[in-house]
Short mmCIF file of C-alpha atoms (C1' of nucleotides) in Angstrom, two decimals:
data_model
loop_
_atom_site.label_atom_id
_atom_site.label_comp_id
_atom_site.label_asym_id
_atom_site.label_seq_id
_atom_site.Cartn_x
_atom_site.Cartn_y
_atom_site.Cartn_z
CA UNK X 28 0.03 0.03 -0.02
CA UNK X 29 1.60 3.24 -1.23
CA UNK X 30 1.93 6.24 1.03
CA UNK X 31 -0.26 9.05 -0.20
CA UNK X 32 -0.56 12.73 0.13
CA UNK X 33 -3.75 14.78 0.28
CA UNK X 34 -4.71 16.49 -2.88
CA UNK X 35 -3.84 20.22 -2.74
CA UNK X 36 -5.98 23.09 -4.03
CA UNK X 37 -5.13 26.88 -4.12
CA UNK X 38 -8.37 28.81 -3.51
CA UNK X 39 -6.83 32.09 -4.69
CA UNK X 40 -5.72 30.92 -8.14
CA UNK X 41 -7.97 27.77 -8.51
CA UNK X 42 -4.83 25.76 -9.27
CA UNK X 43 -4.59 22.14 -8.11
CA UNK X 44 -1.39 20.51 -6.87
CA UNK X 45 -0.47 23.57 -4.74
CA UNK X 46 -2.12 25.78 -2.19
CA UNK X 47 -3.18 25.32 1.46
CA UNK X 48 -6.50 23.44 1.10
CA UNK X 49 -5.84 19.73 1.49
CA UNK X 50 -8.46 17.14 0.50
CA UNK X 51 -8.75 13.44 0.58
CA UNK X 52 -11.57 10.93 0.74
CA UNK X 53 -14.15 12.86 2.77
CA UNK X 54 -11.66 14.94 4.71
CA UNK X 55 -10.32 18.45 4.39
CA UNK X 56 -7.68 20.52 6.05
CA UNK X 57 -7.15 24.15 5.64
CA UNK X 58 -3.55 25.17 6.31
CA UNK X 59 -3.98 28.89 5.30
CA UNK X 60 -3.08 29.88 8.88
CA UNK X 61 0.32 28.21 8.53
CA UNK X 62 3.22 30.58 7.86
CA UNK X 63 6.65 29.49 7.26
CA UNK X 64 8.96 32.16 8.83
CA UNK X 65 12.41 30.91 7.90
CA UNK X 66 14.08 27.92 6.48
CA UNK X 67 17.81 27.38 6.11
CA UNK X 68 20.91 25.72 7.31
CA UNK X 69 21.16 25.87 11.09
CA UNK X 70 24.57 24.17 11.55
CA UNK X 71 27.44 23.01 9.51
CA UNK X 72 30.09 20.74 10.78
CA UNK X 73 32.92 20.52 8.26
CA UNK X 74 35.55 17.88 8.57
CA UNK X 75 39.04 18.30 7.20
CA UNK X 76 41.76 15.85 6.46
CA UNK X 77 45.29 16.78 6.43
CA UNK X 78 48.62 16.82 8.33
CA UNK X 79 48.70 18.97 11.46
CA UNK X 80 51.33 21.82 11.29
CA UNK X 81 53.59 21.08 14.20
CA UNK X 82 54.29 24.70 15.04
CA UNK X 83 50.59 25.64 15.18
CA UNK X 84 49.89 22.54 17.26
CA UNK X 85 52.75 23.50 19.62
CA UNK X 86 51.06 26.81 20.23
CA UNK X 87 47.75 25.31 21.04
CA UNK X 88 49.51 22.84 23.48
CA UNK X 89 51.25 25.67 25.10
CA UNK X 90 48.05 27.56 25.60
CA UNK X 91 46.18 24.51 26.71
CA UNK X 92 48.74 23.81 29.40
CA UNK X 93 47.99 27.09 31.02
CA UNK X 94 44.76 25.43 32.25
CA UNK X 95 41.45 26.89 32.75
CA UNK X 96 40.64 30.05 30.77
CA UNK X 97 43.46 29.50 28.32
CA UNK X 98 43.35 31.66 25.23
CA UNK X 99 45.14 31.71 21.94
CA UNK X 100 45.13 34.42 19.24
CA UNK X 101 44.67 33.30 15.61
CA UNK X 102 44.36 35.91 12.81
CA UNK X 103 43.61 38.65 15.28
CA UNK X 104 40.77 36.69 16.82
CA UNK X 105 40.86 35.29 20.49
CA UNK X 106 40.03 31.61 20.96
CA UNK X 107 39.31 29.93 24.22
CA UNK X 108 41.29 26.71 24.34
CA UNK X 109 39.54 23.70 25.93
CA UNK X 110 39.54 19.96 25.81
CA UNK X 111 37.78 18.59 22.64
CA UNK X 112 37.34 15.28 24.17
CA UNK X 113 33.59 15.32 23.87
CA UNK X 114 33.78 15.86 20.14
CA UNK X 115 36.40 13.15 19.66
CA UNK X 116 39.27 15.60 19.33
CA UNK X 117 42.09 16.70 21.65
CA UNK X 118 41.70 20.45 21.50
CA UNK X 119 38.59 22.71 21.15
CA UNK X 120 39.02 26.32 20.15
CA UNK X 121 36.11 28.53 20.58
CA UNK X 122 35.05 32.08 19.91
CA UNK X 123 31.25 32.29 20.81
CA UNK X 124 30.98 35.88 19.70
CA UNK X 125 32.46 35.24 16.30
CA UNK X 126 30.46 31.93 15.99
CA UNK X 127 33.00 29.21 15.31
CA UNK X 128 34.08 26.14 17.23
CA UNK X 129 37.22 24.45 15.85
CA UNK X 130 38.21 21.03 16.92
CA UNK X 131 41.88 19.95 16.43
CA UNK X 132 43.73 16.71 16.50
CA UNK X 133 41.55 13.63 16.19
CA UNK X 134 42.00 10.96 18.73
CA UNK X 135 41.49 8.21 16.12
CA UNK X 136 44.47 9.22 13.92
CA UNK X 137 48.15 9.63 14.71
CA UNK X 138 48.68 13.29 15.37
CA UNK X 139 51.79 13.49 13.08
CA UNK X 140 50.19 11.60 10.07
CA UNK X 141 47.47 12.30 7.68
CA UNK X 142 44.10 12.27 9.30
CA UNK X 143 40.73 13.96 10.01
CA UNK X 144 42.51 16.37 12.25
CA UNK X 145 40.14 19.37 12.02
CA UNK X 146 36.38 19.76 12.43
CA UNK X 147 34.82 23.19 12.36
CA UNK X 148 31.31 23.93 13.66
CA UNK X 149 29.37 26.98 12.80
CA UNK X 150 26.87 28.88 14.86
CA UNK X 151 23.49 29.82 13.16
CA UNK X 152 24.42 33.53 13.25
CA UNK X 153 27.77 32.97 11.65
CA UNK X 154 25.95 31.04 8.86
CA UNK X 155 23.23 33.54 8.52
CA UNK X 156 25.57 36.34 7.76
CA UNK X 157 27.37 34.60 4.86
CA UNK X 158 26.52 33.14 1.56
CA UNK X 159 27.29 29.52 0.70
CA UNK X 160 30.44 30.09 -1.12
CA UNK X 161 31.73 32.41 1.55
CA UNK X 162 30.95 29.91 4.17
CA UNK X 163 33.04 27.31 2.58
CA UNK X 164 35.88 29.73 1.70
CA UNK X 165 36.12 30.92 5.26
CA UNK X 166 35.91 27.40 6.76
CA UNK X 167 38.71 26.34 4.41
CA UNK X 168 40.75 29.40 5.39
CA UNK X 169 40.57 28.56 9.10
CA UNK X 170 41.31 24.80 8.50
CA UNK X 171 44.40 25.58 6.43
CA UNK X 172 45.70 27.42 9.32
CA UNK X 173 46.00 24.07 11.12
CA UNK X 174 46.58 21.64 8.32
CA UNK X 175 48.91 20.98 5.44
CA UNK X 176 47.51 19.16 2.46
CA UNK X 177 44.19 20.29 3.82
CA UNK X 178 41.09 18.71 2.11
CA UNK X 179 37.41 18.68 3.18
CA UNK X 180 36.67 15.13 4.06
CA UNK X 181 32.99 15.12 5.12
CA UNK X 182 30.28 17.47 6.28
CA UNK X 183 27.22 17.26 8.57
CA UNK X 184 24.40 19.60 8.13
CA UNK X 185 21.26 20.58 10.10
CA UNK X 186 18.45 21.91 8.08
CA UNK X 187 15.65 23.74 9.80
CA UNK X 188 12.30 25.37 9.09
CA UNK X 189 10.43 27.73 11.53
CA UNK X 190 6.73 28.02 11.21
CA UNK X 191 3.56 29.24 12.99
CA UNK X 192 -0.07 28.24 12.93
CA UNK X 193 0.25 24.68 13.78
CA UNK X 194 1.28 22.60 16.72
CA UNK X 195 1.87 18.85 17.26
CA UNK X 196 -1.15 16.99 18.41
CA UNK X 197 -0.97 15.10 21.69
CA UNK X 198 -0.42 11.80 19.85
CA UNK X 199 2.28 13.20 17.63
CA UNK X 200 4.76 10.57 18.53
CA UNK X 201 2.36 7.78 17.95
CA UNK X 202 1.36 9.09 14.52
CA UNK X 203 4.98 9.55 13.42
CA UNK X 204 6.38 7.04 11.02
CA UNK X 205 10.05 6.49 11.35
CA UNK X 206 12.63 3.70 11.38
CA UNK X 207 14.42 5.27 14.24
CA UNK X 208 14.29 3.35 17.32
CA UNK X 209 15.36 5.93 19.91
CA UNK X 210 12.62 8.35 20.34
CA UNK X 211 12.51 10.96 23.09
CA UNK X 212 9.85 13.32 24.22
CA UNK X 213 10.58 16.09 26.43
CA UNK X 214 7.59 17.86 27.92
CA UNK X 215 9.18 20.45 30.07
CA UNK X 216 8.86 18.46 33.21
CA UNK X 217 10.52 14.95 32.62
CA UNK X 218 12.68 13.70 29.99
CA UNK X 219 11.57 10.42 28.61
CA UNK X 220 13.24 8.00 26.26
CA UNK X 221 11.75 4.84 25.14
CA UNK X 222 11.58 2.41 22.35
CA UNK X 223 8.99 2.91 19.62
CA UNK X 224 5.74 1.31 20.52
CA UNK X 225 5.25 2.56 23.95
CA UNK X 226 2.99 5.30 24.71
CA UNK X 227 3.66 8.59 26.53
CA UNK X 228 1.00 10.67 28.13
CA UNK X 229 0.94 14.42 28.16
CA UNK X 230 1.66 17.02 25.49
CA UNK X 231 5.19 16.84 24.29
CA UNK X 232 7.35 20.00 23.65
CA UNK X 233 10.32 18.44 22.11
CA UNK X 234 10.34 15.35 19.93
CA UNK X 235 13.59 13.67 18.91
CA UNK X 236 13.65 10.67 16.48
CA UNK X 237 16.96 8.93 15.83
CA UNK X 238 20.38 9.23 17.02
CA UNK X 239 22.93 12.05 16.61
CA UNK X 240 25.30 9.88 14.59
CA UNK X 241 22.74 9.03 12.08
CA UNK X 242 19.67 10.83 10.53
CA UNK X 243 17.87 12.74 13.30
CA UNK X 244 14.45 14.51 13.19
CA UNK X 245 13.62 17.01 15.89
CA UNK X 246 10.55 19.11 16.41
CA UNK X 247 10.46 21.67 19.17
CA UNK X 248 9.05 25.03 20.29
CA UNK X 249 11.69 27.39 18.95
CA UNK X 250 10.05 30.42 20.62
CA UNK X 251 10.59 28.81 24.04
CA UNK X 252 14.12 27.57 23.20
CA UNK X 253 15.41 31.02 22.17
CA UNK X 254 14.88 32.28 25.64
CA UNK X 255 16.93 29.61 27.16
CA UNK X 256 19.65 29.99 24.46
CA UNK X 257 19.53 33.78 24.56
CA UNK X 258 18.76 34.13 20.93
CA UNK X 259 15.42 35.87 20.91
CA UNK X 260 16.69 39.19 19.31
CA UNK X 261 18.47 37.31 16.59
CA UNK X 262 15.64 34.93 15.72
CA UNK X 263 12.98 37.58 15.91
CA UNK X 264 14.94 39.86 13.66
CA UNK X 265 14.79 37.02 11.10
CA UNK X 266 11.15 36.09 11.61
CA UNK X 267 10.20 39.75 11.28
CA UNK X 268 11.36 39.55 7.63
CA UNK X 269 8.78 36.86 6.82
CA UNK X 270 5.74 38.01 4.91
CA UNK X 271 2.87 36.48 2.81
CA UNK X 272 0.32 37.71 0.31
CA UNK X 273 -2.27 38.41 2.96
CA UNK X 274 -0.18 40.72 5.07
CA UNK X 275 2.42 42.00 2.56
CA UNK X 276 4.39 44.12 3.10
CA UNK X 277 3.99 43.64 6.87
CA UNK X 278 5.45 40.75 8.65
CA UNK X 279 3.31 37.59 9.22
CA UNK X 280 5.20 36.80 12.34
CA UNK X 281 2.88 36.78 15.32
CA UNK X 282 4.74 37.39 18.67
CA UNK X 283 1.80 35.93 20.52
CA UNK X 284 2.03 32.54 18.95
CA UNK X 285 4.60 29.82 19.36
CA UNK X 286 7.02 29.05 16.66
CA UNK X 287 7.73 25.47 15.99
CA UNK X 288 10.86 24.32 14.41
CA UNK X 289 11.35 21.14 12.37
CA UNK X 290 15.05 20.26 12.16
CA UNK X 291 16.62 17.50 10.31
CA UNK X 292 20.20 16.62 11.32
CA UNK X 293 22.35 14.82 8.69
CA UNK X 294 25.45 13.22 10.15
CA UNK X 295 28.42 13.25 7.72
CA UNK X 296 28.13 9.50 7.41
CA UNK X 297 24.56 9.85 6.19
CA UNK X 298 25.51 12.47 3.63
CA UNK X 299 28.19 10.03 2.48
CA UNK X 300 25.76 7.28 2.25
CA UNK X 301 23.23 9.41 0.20
CA UNK X 302 25.92 10.55 -2.20
CA UNK X 303 26.97 6.88 -2.55
CA UNK X 304 23.48 5.60 -3.09
CA UNK X 305 21.98 8.21 -5.35
CA UNK X 306 22.65 7.88 -9.00
CA UNK X 307 23.96 11.03 -10.55
CA UNK X 308 25.19 12.53 -7.35
CA UNK X 309 28.91 13.26 -6.99
CA UNK X 310 30.78 12.55 -3.73
CA UNK X 311 29.98 15.15 -1.16
CA UNK X 312 32.88 16.06 1.10
CA UNK X 313 32.23 19.83 1.69
CA UNK X 314 29.36 22.06 2.48
CA UNK X 315 29.46 23.78 -0.89
CA UNK X 316 29.15 20.46 -2.67
CA UNK X 317 26.14 19.69 -0.55
CA UNK X 318 24.31 22.96 -1.20
CA UNK X 319 22.67 22.00 -4.54
CA UNK X 320 21.20 18.96 -2.78
CA UNK X 321 19.91 20.51 0.53
CA UNK X 322 16.35 20.60 -0.80
CA UNK X 323 16.71 17.11 -1.96
CA UNK X 324 18.01 15.91 1.32
CA UNK X 325 15.21 17.58 3.08
CA UNK X 326 12.61 15.86 0.91
CA UNK X 327 14.37 12.51 1.31
CA UNK X 328 14.24 12.93 5.13
CA UNK X 329 10.68 13.99 5.28
CA UNK X 330 9.54 11.11 3.21
CA UNK X 331 11.27 8.61 5.47
CA UNK X 332 10.28 10.32 8.72
CA UNK X 333 6.68 11.66 8.51
CA UNK X 334 3.55 12.44 10.31
CA UNK X 335 0.42 10.61 9.17
CA UNK X 336 -3.21 11.40 9.96
CA UNK X 337 -3.96 7.74 9.37
CA UNK X 338 -2.09 4.69 7.97
CA UNK X 339 -0.46 5.62 4.82
CA UNK X 340 -1.81 9.08 4.61
CA UNK X 341 0.70 11.88 5.06
CA UNK X 342 -0.49 14.70 7.26
CA UNK X 343 -1.03 17.87 5.17
CA UNK X 344 1.40 19.81 7.38
CA UNK X 345 4.03 17.30 6.46
CA UNK X 346 3.24 17.48 2.72
CA UNK X 347 3.44 21.34 2.87
CA UNK X 348 6.70 21.40 4.77
CA UNK X 349 8.19 18.72 2.56
CA UNK X 350 7.22 20.25 -0.80
CA UNK X 351 7.02 23.98 -0.24
CA UNK X 352 10.18 24.59 1.69
CA UNK X 353 13.29 25.20 -0.41
CA UNK X 354 16.95 25.44 0.75
CA UNK X 355 18.85 27.74 -1.57
CA UNK X 356 18.28 25.57 -4.68
CA UNK X 357 15.18 23.57 -5.93
CA UNK X 358 15.57 19.93 -5.64
CA UNK X 359 17.30 18.08 -8.54
CA UNK X 360 15.30 15.32 -10.07
CA UNK X 361 17.26 12.51 -8.43
CA UNK X 362 16.09 9.35 -6.66
CA UNK X 363 17.74 10.02 -3.28
CA UNK X 364 18.80 6.76 -1.71
CA UNK X 365 21.40 5.61 0.85
CA UNK X 366 24.13 3.10 0.35
CA UNK X 367 26.67 1.63 2.65
CA UNK X 368 30.35 2.12 1.68
CA UNK X 369 31.65 -1.10 0.10
CA UNK X 370 34.23 -2.83 2.12
CA UNK X 371 37.68 -3.36 0.76
CA UNK X 372 40.57 -1.07 -0.21
CA UNK X 373 40.46 2.44 0.88
CA UNK X 374 39.01 1.53 4.26
CA UNK X 375 42.14 2.06 6.42
CA UNK X 376 40.15 1.93 9.56
CA UNK X 377 38.98 -1.47 8.53
CA UNK X 378 42.61 -2.77 8.36
CA UNK X 379 43.35 -1.76 11.82
CA UNK X 380 40.07 -3.22 13.05
CA UNK X 381 40.73 -6.43 11.34
CA UNK X 382 44.18 -6.49 12.74
CA UNK X 383 43.00 -5.93 16.32
CA UNK X 384 40.35 -8.60 16.02
CA UNK X 385 42.69 -11.15 14.51
CA UNK X 386 45.18 -10.49 17.30
CA UNK X 387 42.57 -11.08 19.90
CA UNK X 388 41.80 -14.51 18.21
CA UNK X 389 45.48 -15.39 18.09
CA UNK X 390 45.91 -14.48 21.73
CA UNK X 391 42.79 -16.44 22.62
CA UNK X 392 44.39 -19.45 20.93
CA UNK X 393 47.58 -19.00 22.84
CA UNK X 394 49.75 -18.25 19.73
CA UNK X 395 53.21 -16.98 20.53
CA UNK X 396 54.42 -13.86 18.61
CA UNK X 397 56.29 -15.90 16.02
CA UNK X 398 53.27 -18.09 15.29
CA UNK X 399 51.00 -15.07 15.09
CA UNK X 400 53.49 -13.36 12.70
CA UNK X 401 53.63 -16.31 10.35
CA UNK X 402 49.92 -16.74 10.40
CA UNK X 403 49.35 -13.04 9.88
CA UNK X 404 51.36 -13.29 6.63
CA UNK X 405 49.17 -16.03 5.38
CA UNK X 406 45.93 -14.43 6.64
CA UNK X 407 44.99 -12.46 3.59
CA UNK X 408 45.32 -9.26 5.58
CA UNK X 409 49.04 -8.99 5.11
CA UNK X 410 49.30 -6.70 2.02
CA UNK X 411 46.64 -4.28 3.43
CA UNK X 412 48.39 -4.34 6.82
CA UNK X 413 51.91 -3.65 5.41
CA UNK X 414 50.45 -0.82 3.29
CA UNK X 415 48.77 0.70 6.21
CA UNK X 416 51.89 0.75 8.31
CA UNK X 417 54.22 1.73 5.49
CA UNK X 418 51.90 4.87 5.12
CA UNK X 419 52.63 5.54 8.77
CA UNK X 420 56.38 5.07 8.40
CA UNK X 421 56.36 1.99 10.60
CA UNK X 422 58.92 -0.68 9.84
CA UNK X 423 58.41 -4.42 9.69
CA UNK X 424 60.51 -4.69 12.93
CA UNK X 425 58.16 -2.27 14.67
CA UNK X 426 55.16 -4.15 13.27
CA UNK X 427 56.47 -7.34 14.79
CA UNK X 428 56.82 -5.53 17.99
CA UNK X 429 53.19 -4.33 17.82
CA UNK X 430 52.06 -7.92 17.30
CA UNK X 431 54.06 -9.04 20.26
CA UNK X 432 52.82 -6.23 22.53
CA UNK X 433 49.40 -6.78 21.36
CA UNK X 434 49.36 -10.39 22.27
CA UNK X 435 50.87 -9.60 25.71
CA UNK X 436 48.43 -6.82 26.33
CA UNK X 437 45.45 -8.99 25.50
CA UNK X 438 46.60 -11.69 27.86
CA UNK X 439 47.27 -9.26 30.75
CA UNK X 440 44.11 -7.46 30.26
CA UNK X 441 42.03 -10.68 30.43
CA UNK X 442 40.61 -10.04 27.04
CA UNK X 443 41.47 -13.54 26.28
CA UNK X 444 38.46 -15.38 27.65
CA UNK X 445 38.94 -18.91 28.71
"C1'" DA W 10 8.88 -10.88 0.33
"C1'" DG W 11 12.68 -7.82 -0.61
"C1'" DC W 12 15.47 -4.58 0.92
"C1'" DA W 13 16.72 0.03 2.79
"C1'" DA W 14 17.84 1.81 7.00
"C1'" DC W 15 18.75 1.23 11.48
"C1'" DC W 16 21.12 -0.97 15.46
"C1'" DT W 17 24.72 -3.44 17.68
"C1'" DA W 18 28.99 -5.43 18.53
"C1'" DG W 19 33.59 -4.98 18.73
"C1'" DC W 20 37.83 -2.56 17.98
"C1'" DC W 21 40.69 1.85 19.00
"C1'" DC W 22 41.94 5.61 21.88
"C1'" DC W 23 41.05 8.86 25.11
"C1'" DT W 24 39.35 11.27 29.38
"C1'" DG W 25 37.72 11.90 34.08
"C1'" DG W 26 35.77 10.14 38.12
"C1'" DC W 27 36.62 7.36 41.96
"C1'" DG W 28 38.72 4.78 45.34
"C1'" DA W 29 43.10 3.41 47.46
"C1'" DT D 10 48.76 11.00 43.30
"C1'" DC D 11 48.16 6.86 40.94
"C1'" DG D 12 45.83 3.23 38.53
"C1'" DC D 13 41.54 1.29 37.28
"C1'" DC D 14 37.41 1.42 34.91
"C1'" DA D 15 33.35 3.18 32.67
"C1'" DG D 16 31.97 5.81 29.13
"C1'" DG D 17 31.99 8.05 24.69
"C1'" DG D 18 33.04 9.15 19.86
"C1'" DG D 19 34.73 7.27 15.38
"C1'" DC D 20 34.75 3.37 12.52
"C1'" DT D 21 33.07 -0.99 10.05
"C1'" DA D 22 30.74 -5.36 9.41
"C1'" DG D 23 26.87 -7.85 9.87
"C1'" DG D 24 22.36 -8.75 11.86
"C1'" DT D 25 17.55 -7.17 12.30
"C1'" DT D 26 13.57 -4.78 11.58
"C1'" DG D 27 9.66 -3.10 9.66
"C1'" DC D 28 8.48 -0.14 5.60
"C1'" DT D 29 7.22 -0.53 0.85
#
DNA sequence: AGCAACCTAGCCCCTGGCGA
DNA sequence: TCGCCAGGGGCTAGGTTGCT
């Protein structure tokens, strides 16, 4: 049974297929009171691959070691230097006023070798004040400060739409169709997380579907949130610019009404998967490469995660938000789909993962280093493994040492179950 | 029923809290 | 102060689920 949308009708022009009157078998919704105030990119996280410049890193280390309140000046801007642990990086440089957070030195790559060593996160204000190309150029500029052979290596994007004139019904979470298992509803009193299928009583104020490291859908009362995050002046100045045919040239923003935000968060892994799985789409490693597809991403996400009025009938509000909202460019006619990365060459992480697993098995079977070494050579992993370590300037002697140490470590740590 | 999308396991490497 | 351990993010393969 196919998923269906209500038929649309525009009362002012008489056109079908658009407009705010939604009709299906015996039912009608009038969404004329719904006003989209703003839509756009809320956050960009741009990853960069490269080799860390030792002298720049040294400056950061020096600053960091000064402890709490450490600062560093880069290109005449002051940056607070903190631990970037939470984001998977060693250092975090932040200038809230300017609007960027830069994470430096990934934990999962050797600091002195090629790796994803810089991640830059933008604030909504920073983004709002710049065009797409300028965003990319400036992000690249900052990344180059830290990296040699600097290349964008992935991008995460949050798309958002702010609107008034509708609010989620009590049973919103139950009527929401999604594959995401982790669903949370925050109602201002208690934070609930549960597996899909359970029921939650009371009106929700924040709904989150999916995990942060995947595709995440979030619906919340932005007009409440801006007071918590101290962004009222900024957001209202944007909403004030919204208008429509009825109230033109005045704003259609109503201060008395709540503003709901629908936000779709694409982790860089998801963007990679969509680029891989969608025919006719090039690889997307940078924000600017993603820009032509933002509307396409949005529609893809709103098809997979949607509100229904009843089984297989998309709620008119969802149809409207999905089809009317545009991000910079109209959607290209592509069949957006996701695909996993093929295993095999080019997956460096894979090699170290396989190596670690293999060592665990050898250790479990009481291999001595010599036996492990010989078996490793015949394991089928050998060529990839030697390539992997050659790239890191590790000699065969050192590799043998790694095998030996790895076996010992696994024994001592009791990872070798009886 | 097929398959896309999500979840989990298991590795790595790190940090920070906690108890000794 | 030190060492241990839990926890968390990144990564991938492989299993599972539930949409289509």
